[in-house]
C-alpha cells in the first residue's frame, strides 16, 4: 500500500534562543493510502502542531518529513505550497466564506487548484455537493445552513480536487453526537472511494470506532499506536 506520509525523528520548538520551548519529541509515524488515523491526547499534547507540519503550514525544524513524495526538510515555500495544494483540509469552524454560497465556496477551491473554466469548476463542485447530500442547498449562504450542513460543505471543498491526503482538526467538536458521526462517516466513505488517507485530530470518543488506527499523544510524544478491530472482525493493516 502506498505510503503518503513518512515522519522520522521529528522534533519541533516554539520560540528561539533562551525562549525556545520544545513541543514535539522524536515523532515517528507513517500514513498509508486508504486508512483513517485518529490522533488523540489532551490539549497541548502537540496534535495540532504535528498536523500543521504535515500540511506544510509550518516549517520543519528538525528531523525528516516526507509528504506525498516531497521531503519537507529545509523545503522552500514553493515546495510547501505544492504540498498544501494537494491536501484537503477540514477544520472545526469549517472556515466558509460567509458572502459566498455553498457552491461558490467549493468552486473557489477548484479554481485555485486547477486551470479549468468556470463552467467546468461549477459542474465539478455541484457534483461533489450532491455527493455530500447538499444538492438542494447549492445556492444557500452559510448563515442559512445548519452546523452539520456547513461541515458537509467543508468536506466537499476538501475533497473536490480528489486529494490523496485529508487533514481534519476537530471536525466534530461543534456538532451533536449523531451529526458528528454522520459527518465522519461521510468523510470515511468518500475518502475510501478516492483512495485517500484521513488524519483526524479529535477529543471525540464517539468516532473512535471509525478509525483504522488510533495514535495517542501526550506531552509532545507518541505514547501508543493501536490498530482497530472492525465489526467484521478483520484487523486493518497499514500495508
PDB file of C-alpha atoms in Angstrom, residues 37 51 88-92 166-171 187 198-202:
ATOM      1  CA  UNK A  37      -5.916   7.598  11.602  1.00  0.00           C
ATOM      2  CA  UNK A  51      -0.950  18.229  11.779  1.00  0.00           C
ATOM      3  CA  UNK A  88      -7.680  18.543   1.727  1.00  0.00           C
ATOM      4  CA  UNK A  89      -8.211  20.468   4.982  1.00  0.00           C
ATOM      5  CA  UNK A  90     -11.249  20.277   7.260  1.00  0.00           C
ATOM      6  CA  UNK A  91     -11.408  22.372  10.433  1.00  0.00           C
ATOM      7  CA  UNK A  92     -13.722  22.661  13.423  1.00  0.00           C
ATOM      8  CA  UNK A 166      -7.052  14.800   4.117  1.00  0.00           C
ATOM      9  CA  UNK A 167      -6.223  16.555   7.387  1.00  0.00           C
ATOM     10  CA  UNK A 168      -9.083  17.241   9.801  1.00  0.00           C
ATOM     11  CA  UNK A 169      -8.672  19.239  13.033  1.00  0.00           C
ATOM     12  CA  UNK A 170     -11.548  18.661  15.499  1.00  0.00           C
ATOM     13  CA  UNK A 171     -14.135  18.311  12.697  1.00  0.00           C
ATOM     14  CA  UNK A 187     -15.624  11.656   5.094  1.00  0.00           C
ATOM     15  CA  UNK A 198      -7.543  10.803   6.559  1.00  0.00           C
ATOM     16  CA  UNK A 199      -5.677  12.060   9.608  1.00  0.00           C
ATOM     17  CA  UNK A 200      -8.086  13.375  12.253  1.00  0.00           C
ATOM     18  CA  UNK A 201      -7.207  15.284  15.422  1.00  0.00           C
ATOM     19  CA  UNK A 202     -10.032  14.882  17.903  1.00  0.00           C
TER      20      UNK A 202
END
